[in-house]
mmCIF file of C-alpha atoms in Angstrom:
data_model
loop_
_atom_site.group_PDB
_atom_site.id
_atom_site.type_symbol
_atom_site.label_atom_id
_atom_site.label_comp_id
_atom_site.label_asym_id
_atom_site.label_seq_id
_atom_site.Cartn_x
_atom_site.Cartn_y
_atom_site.Cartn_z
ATOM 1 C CA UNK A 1 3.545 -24.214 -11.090
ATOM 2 C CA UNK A 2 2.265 -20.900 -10.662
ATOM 3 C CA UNK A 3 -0.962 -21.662 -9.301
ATOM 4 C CA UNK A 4 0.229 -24.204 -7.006
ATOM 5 C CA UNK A 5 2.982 -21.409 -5.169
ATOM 6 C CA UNK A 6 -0.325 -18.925 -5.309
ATOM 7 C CA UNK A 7 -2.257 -21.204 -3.474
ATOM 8 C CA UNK A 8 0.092 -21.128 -0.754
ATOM 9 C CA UNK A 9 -0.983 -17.798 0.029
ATOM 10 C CA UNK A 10 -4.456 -17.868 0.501
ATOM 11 C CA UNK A 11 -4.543 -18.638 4.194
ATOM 12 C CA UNK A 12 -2.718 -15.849 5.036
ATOM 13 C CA UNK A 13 -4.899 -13.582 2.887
ATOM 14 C CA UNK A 14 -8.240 -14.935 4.825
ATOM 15 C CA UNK A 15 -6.405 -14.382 7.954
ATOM 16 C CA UNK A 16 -4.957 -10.394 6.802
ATOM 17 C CA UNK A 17 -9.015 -10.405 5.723
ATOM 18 C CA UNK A 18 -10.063 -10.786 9.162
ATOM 19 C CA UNK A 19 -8.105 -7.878 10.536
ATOM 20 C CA UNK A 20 -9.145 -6.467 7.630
ATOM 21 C CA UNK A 21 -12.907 -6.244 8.311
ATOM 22 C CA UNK A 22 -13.533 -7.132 4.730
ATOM 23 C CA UNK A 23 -17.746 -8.013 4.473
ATOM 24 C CA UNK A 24 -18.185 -11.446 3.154
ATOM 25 C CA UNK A 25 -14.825 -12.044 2.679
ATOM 26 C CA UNK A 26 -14.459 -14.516 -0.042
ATOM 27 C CA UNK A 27 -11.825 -16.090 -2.546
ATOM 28 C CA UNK A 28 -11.457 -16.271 -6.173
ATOM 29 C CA UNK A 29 -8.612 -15.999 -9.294
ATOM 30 C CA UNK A 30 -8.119 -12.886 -10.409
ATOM 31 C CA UNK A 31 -6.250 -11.414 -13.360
ATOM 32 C CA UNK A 32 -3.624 -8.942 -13.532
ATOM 33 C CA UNK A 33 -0.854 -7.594 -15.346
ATOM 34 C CA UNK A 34 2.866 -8.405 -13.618
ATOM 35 C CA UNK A 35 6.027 -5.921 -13.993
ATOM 36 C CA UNK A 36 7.135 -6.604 -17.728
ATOM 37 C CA UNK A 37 3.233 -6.226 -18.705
ATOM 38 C CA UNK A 38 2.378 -10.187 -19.021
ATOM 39 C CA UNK A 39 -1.226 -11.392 -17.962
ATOM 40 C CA UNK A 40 -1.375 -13.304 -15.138
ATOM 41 C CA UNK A 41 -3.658 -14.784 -12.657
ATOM 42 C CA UNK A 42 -3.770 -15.342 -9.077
ATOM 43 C CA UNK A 43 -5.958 -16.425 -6.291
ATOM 44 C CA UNK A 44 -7.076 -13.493 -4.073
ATOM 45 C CA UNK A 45 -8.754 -12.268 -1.013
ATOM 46 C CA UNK A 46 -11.311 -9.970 -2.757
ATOM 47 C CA UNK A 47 -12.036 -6.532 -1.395
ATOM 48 C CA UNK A 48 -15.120 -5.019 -2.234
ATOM 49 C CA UNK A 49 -16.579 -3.706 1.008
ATOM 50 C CA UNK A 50 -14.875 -2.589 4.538
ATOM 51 C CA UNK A 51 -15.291 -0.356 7.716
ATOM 52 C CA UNK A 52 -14.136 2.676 8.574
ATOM 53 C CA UNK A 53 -11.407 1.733 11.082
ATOM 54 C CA UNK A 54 -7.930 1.525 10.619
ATOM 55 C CA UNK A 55 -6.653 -1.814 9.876
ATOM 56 C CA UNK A 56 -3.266 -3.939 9.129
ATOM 57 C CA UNK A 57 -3.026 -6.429 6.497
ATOM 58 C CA UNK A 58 -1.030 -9.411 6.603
ATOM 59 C CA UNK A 59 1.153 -10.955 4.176
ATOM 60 C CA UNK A 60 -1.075 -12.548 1.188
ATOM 61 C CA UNK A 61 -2.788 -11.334 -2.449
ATOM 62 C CA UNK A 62 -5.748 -9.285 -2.612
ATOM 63 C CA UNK A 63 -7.817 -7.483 -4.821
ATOM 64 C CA UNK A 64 -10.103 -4.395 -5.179
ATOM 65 C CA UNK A 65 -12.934 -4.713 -6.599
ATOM 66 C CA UNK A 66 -15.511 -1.729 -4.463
ATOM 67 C CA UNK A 67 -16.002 1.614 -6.439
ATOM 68 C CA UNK A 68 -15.502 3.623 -3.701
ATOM 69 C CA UNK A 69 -14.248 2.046 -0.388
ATOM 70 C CA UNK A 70 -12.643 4.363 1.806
ATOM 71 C CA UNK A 71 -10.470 3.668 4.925
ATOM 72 C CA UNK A 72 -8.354 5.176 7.946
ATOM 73 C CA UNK A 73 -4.558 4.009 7.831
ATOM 74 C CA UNK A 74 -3.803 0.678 6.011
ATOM 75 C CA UNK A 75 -0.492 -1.134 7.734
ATOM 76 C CA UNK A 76 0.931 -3.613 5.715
ATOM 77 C CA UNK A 77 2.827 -6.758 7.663
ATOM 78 C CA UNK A 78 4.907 -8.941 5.215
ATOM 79 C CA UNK A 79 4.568 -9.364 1.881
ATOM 80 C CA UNK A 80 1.733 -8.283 0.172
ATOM 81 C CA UNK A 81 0.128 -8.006 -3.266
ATOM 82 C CA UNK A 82 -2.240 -6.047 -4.160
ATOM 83 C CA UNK A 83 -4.563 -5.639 -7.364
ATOM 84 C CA UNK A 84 -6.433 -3.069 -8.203
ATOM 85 C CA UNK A 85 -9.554 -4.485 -10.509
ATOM 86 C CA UNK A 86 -10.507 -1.967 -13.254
ATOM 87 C CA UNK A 87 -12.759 0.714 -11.859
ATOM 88 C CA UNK A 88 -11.720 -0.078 -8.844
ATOM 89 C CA UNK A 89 -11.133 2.531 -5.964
ATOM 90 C CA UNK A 90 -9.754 2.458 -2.535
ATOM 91 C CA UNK A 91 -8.513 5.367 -0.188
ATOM 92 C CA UNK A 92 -6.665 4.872 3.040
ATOM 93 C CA UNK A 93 -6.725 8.299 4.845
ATOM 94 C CA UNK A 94 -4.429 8.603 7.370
ATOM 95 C CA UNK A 95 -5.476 12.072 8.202
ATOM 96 C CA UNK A 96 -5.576 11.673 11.995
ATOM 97 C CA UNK A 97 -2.007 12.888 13.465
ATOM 98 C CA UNK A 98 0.771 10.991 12.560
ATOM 99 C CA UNK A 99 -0.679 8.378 10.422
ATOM 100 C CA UNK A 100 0.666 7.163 6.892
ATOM 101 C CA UNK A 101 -2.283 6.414 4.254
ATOM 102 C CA UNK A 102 -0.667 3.371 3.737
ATOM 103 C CA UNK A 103 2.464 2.605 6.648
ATOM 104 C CA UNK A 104 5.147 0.430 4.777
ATOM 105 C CA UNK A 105 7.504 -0.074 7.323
ATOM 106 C CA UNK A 106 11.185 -0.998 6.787
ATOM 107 C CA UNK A 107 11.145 -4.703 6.267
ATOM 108 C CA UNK A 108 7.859 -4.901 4.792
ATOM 109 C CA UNK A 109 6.915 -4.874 0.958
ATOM 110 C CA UNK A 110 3.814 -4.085 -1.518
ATOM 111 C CA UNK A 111 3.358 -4.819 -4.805
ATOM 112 C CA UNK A 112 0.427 -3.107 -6.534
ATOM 113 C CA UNK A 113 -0.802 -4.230 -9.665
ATOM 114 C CA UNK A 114 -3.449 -3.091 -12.506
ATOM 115 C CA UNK A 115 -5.636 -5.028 -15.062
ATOM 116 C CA UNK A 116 -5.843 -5.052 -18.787
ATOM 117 C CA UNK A 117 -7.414 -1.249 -18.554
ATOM 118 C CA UNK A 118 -5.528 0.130 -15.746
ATOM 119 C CA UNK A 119 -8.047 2.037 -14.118
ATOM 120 C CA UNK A 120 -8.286 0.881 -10.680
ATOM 121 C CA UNK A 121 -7.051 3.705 -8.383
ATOM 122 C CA UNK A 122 -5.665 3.665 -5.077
ATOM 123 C CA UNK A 123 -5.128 6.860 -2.885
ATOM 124 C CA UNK A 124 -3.144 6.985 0.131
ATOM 125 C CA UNK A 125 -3.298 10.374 1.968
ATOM 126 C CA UNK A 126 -0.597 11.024 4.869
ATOM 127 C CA UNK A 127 -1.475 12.720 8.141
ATOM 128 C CA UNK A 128 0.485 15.290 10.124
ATOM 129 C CA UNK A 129 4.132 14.901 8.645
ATOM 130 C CA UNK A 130 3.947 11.409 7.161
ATOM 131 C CA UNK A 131 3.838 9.954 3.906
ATOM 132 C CA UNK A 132 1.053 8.828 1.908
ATOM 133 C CA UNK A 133 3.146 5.520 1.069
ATOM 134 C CA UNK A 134 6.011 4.822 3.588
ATOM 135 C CA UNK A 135 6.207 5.924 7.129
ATOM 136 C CA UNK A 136 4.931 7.227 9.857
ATOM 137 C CA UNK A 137 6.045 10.335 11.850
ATOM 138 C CA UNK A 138 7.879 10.146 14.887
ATOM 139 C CA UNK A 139 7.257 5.934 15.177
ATOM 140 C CA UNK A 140 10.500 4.911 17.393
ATOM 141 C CA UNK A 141 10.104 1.669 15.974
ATOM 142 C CA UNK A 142 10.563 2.370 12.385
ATOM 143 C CA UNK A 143 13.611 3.858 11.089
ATOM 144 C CA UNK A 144 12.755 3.730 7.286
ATOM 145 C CA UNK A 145 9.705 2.787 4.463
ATOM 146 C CA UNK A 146 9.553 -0.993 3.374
ATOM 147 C CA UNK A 147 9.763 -1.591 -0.285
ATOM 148 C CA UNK A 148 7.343 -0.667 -2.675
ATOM 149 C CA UNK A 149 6.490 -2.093 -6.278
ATOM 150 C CA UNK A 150 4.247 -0.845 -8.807
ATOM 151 C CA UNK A 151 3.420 -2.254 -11.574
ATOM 152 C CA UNK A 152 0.034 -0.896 -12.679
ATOM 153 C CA UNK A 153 -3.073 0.853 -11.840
ATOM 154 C CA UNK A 154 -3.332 4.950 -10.845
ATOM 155 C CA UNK A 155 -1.528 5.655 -8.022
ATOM 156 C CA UNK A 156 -2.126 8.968 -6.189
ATOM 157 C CA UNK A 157 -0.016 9.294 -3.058
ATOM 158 C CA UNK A 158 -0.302 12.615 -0.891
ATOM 159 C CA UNK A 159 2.413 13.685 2.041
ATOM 160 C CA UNK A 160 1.732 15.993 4.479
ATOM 161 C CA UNK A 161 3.958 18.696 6.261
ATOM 162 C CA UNK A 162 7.534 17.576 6.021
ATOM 163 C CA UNK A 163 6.788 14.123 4.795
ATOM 164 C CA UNK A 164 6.953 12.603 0.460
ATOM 165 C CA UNK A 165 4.479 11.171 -0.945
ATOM 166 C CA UNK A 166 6.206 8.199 -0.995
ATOM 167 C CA UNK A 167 8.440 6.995 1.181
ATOM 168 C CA UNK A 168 10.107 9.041 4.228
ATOM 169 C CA UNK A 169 8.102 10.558 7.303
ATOM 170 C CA UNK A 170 9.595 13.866 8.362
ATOM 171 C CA UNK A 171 12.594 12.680 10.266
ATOM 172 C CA UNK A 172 11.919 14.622 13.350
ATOM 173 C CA UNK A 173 9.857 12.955 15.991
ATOM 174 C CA UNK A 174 8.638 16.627 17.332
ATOM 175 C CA UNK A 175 7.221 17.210 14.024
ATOM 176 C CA UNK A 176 9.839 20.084 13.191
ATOM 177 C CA UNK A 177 12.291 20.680 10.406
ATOM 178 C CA UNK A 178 15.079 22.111 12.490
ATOM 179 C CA UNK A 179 18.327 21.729 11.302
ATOM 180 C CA UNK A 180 19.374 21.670 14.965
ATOM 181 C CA UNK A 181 17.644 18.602 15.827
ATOM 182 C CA UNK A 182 19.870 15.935 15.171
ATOM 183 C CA UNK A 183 18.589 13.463 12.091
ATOM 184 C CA UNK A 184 17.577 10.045 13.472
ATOM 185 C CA UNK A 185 16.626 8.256 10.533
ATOM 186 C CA UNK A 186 12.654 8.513 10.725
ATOM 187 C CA UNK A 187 12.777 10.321 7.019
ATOM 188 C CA UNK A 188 14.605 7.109 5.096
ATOM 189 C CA UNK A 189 12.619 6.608 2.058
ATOM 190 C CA UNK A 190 12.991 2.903 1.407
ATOM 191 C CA UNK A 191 13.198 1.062 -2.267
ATOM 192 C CA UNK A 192 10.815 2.266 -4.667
ATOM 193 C CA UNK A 193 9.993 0.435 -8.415
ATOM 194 C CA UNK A 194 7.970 1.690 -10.989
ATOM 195 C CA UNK A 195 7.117 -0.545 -14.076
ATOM 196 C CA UNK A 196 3.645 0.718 -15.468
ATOM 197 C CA UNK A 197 0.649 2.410 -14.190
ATOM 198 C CA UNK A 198 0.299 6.370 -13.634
ATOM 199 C CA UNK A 199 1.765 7.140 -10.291
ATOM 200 C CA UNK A 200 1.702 10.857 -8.668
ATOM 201 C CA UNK A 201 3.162 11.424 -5.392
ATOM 202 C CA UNK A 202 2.434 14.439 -3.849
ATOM 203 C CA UNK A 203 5.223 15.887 -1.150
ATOM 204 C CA UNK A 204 3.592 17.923 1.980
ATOM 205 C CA UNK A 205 3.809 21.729 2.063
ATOM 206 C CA UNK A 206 7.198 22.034 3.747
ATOM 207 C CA UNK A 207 9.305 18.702 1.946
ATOM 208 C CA UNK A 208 12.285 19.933 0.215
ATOM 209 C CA UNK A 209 12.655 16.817 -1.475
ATOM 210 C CA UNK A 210 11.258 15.036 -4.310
ATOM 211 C CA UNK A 211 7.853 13.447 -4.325
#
């Protein structure tokens, strides 16, 4: 039963690898470990080279297999899972202004898994007052972070400025913590559930909150 729902996924993984830029894009079954620890399997859009532009990914499973592929900001439309292969490594850098490292929107969602070792890494690094995970300074359009699973891997997730490391943006849109500037909502941090893996979030300089 399992692998008949996962199949239904795997056109829109080829079409989230298109925007994706992913070089010789290709899909196979690949193992992971789900929320209560169980090994399972499912059929993926496998990641193991990209580009250096920014890109969104659509709904769909994929999985990291590259050593060391590193990207601008990673959107994520819908729902999508994503597994990070042992030795496995993948940075989204949102370091130009106002980018996330990864932008989980409100009404969006991203599972991350790990296999048997755990040691595939993702790194998400926020630009000028947004999250690593979550969202985006300032973005008129997005009044809160999707929600946000993890069940394995290493997980590094750095804020910048005002912004957590997961979750909420600074929740100014001129960049400011000013308690005189009235909240509008930009800073809501969304759901957040951790069942395994090693996950540090990192807050930027001036957060007062948590990571």
């Amino acid at each position: 039963m399992l692998r008949k729902i996962l199949r239904g996924f795997r056109c829109a993984a080829l079409v989230g690898a298109a925007l994706l830029g992913v070089v010789s894009a290709r899909a196979e079954w690949v193992d992971y470990r789900d929320s209560a620890g169980e090994k399972r399997s499912a059929e993926c859009t496998i990641v193991e080279s990209m580009d250096v532009a920014s890109l969104f990914v659509d709904g769909g499973w994929y999985a990291v297999k590259g050593k060391n592929i590193t990207r601008g900001e990673i959107g994520i439309r819908g729902t999508v899972h994503l597994i990070l292969c042992d030795d496995a490594c993948l940075t989204a850098n949102g370091s130009n202004a106002g980018a996330t490292g990864i932008a989980l929107a409100s009404g969006n969602s991203l599972t991350i898994y790990g296999q048997e070792n755990g040691t595939g890494k993702l790194v998400a690094i926020g630009g000028e007052h947004s999250a690593g995970i979550g969202c985006q300074r300032a973005n008129p359009e997005v009044f809160g972070a999707g929600d946000l699973t993890i069940c394995g891997g290493n997980i590094e997730a750095i804020g910048n400025g005002c912004a957590a490391g997961i979750g909420g943006s600074n929740s100014h849109p001129d960049g400011s913590a000013s308690s005189f500037i009235p909240w509008i909502g930009y800073g809501n941090g969304g759901t957040v559930e951790i069942y395994g893996g090693k996950v540090t979030a990192t807050p930027g300089a001036g957060y007062e909150g948590g990571g």
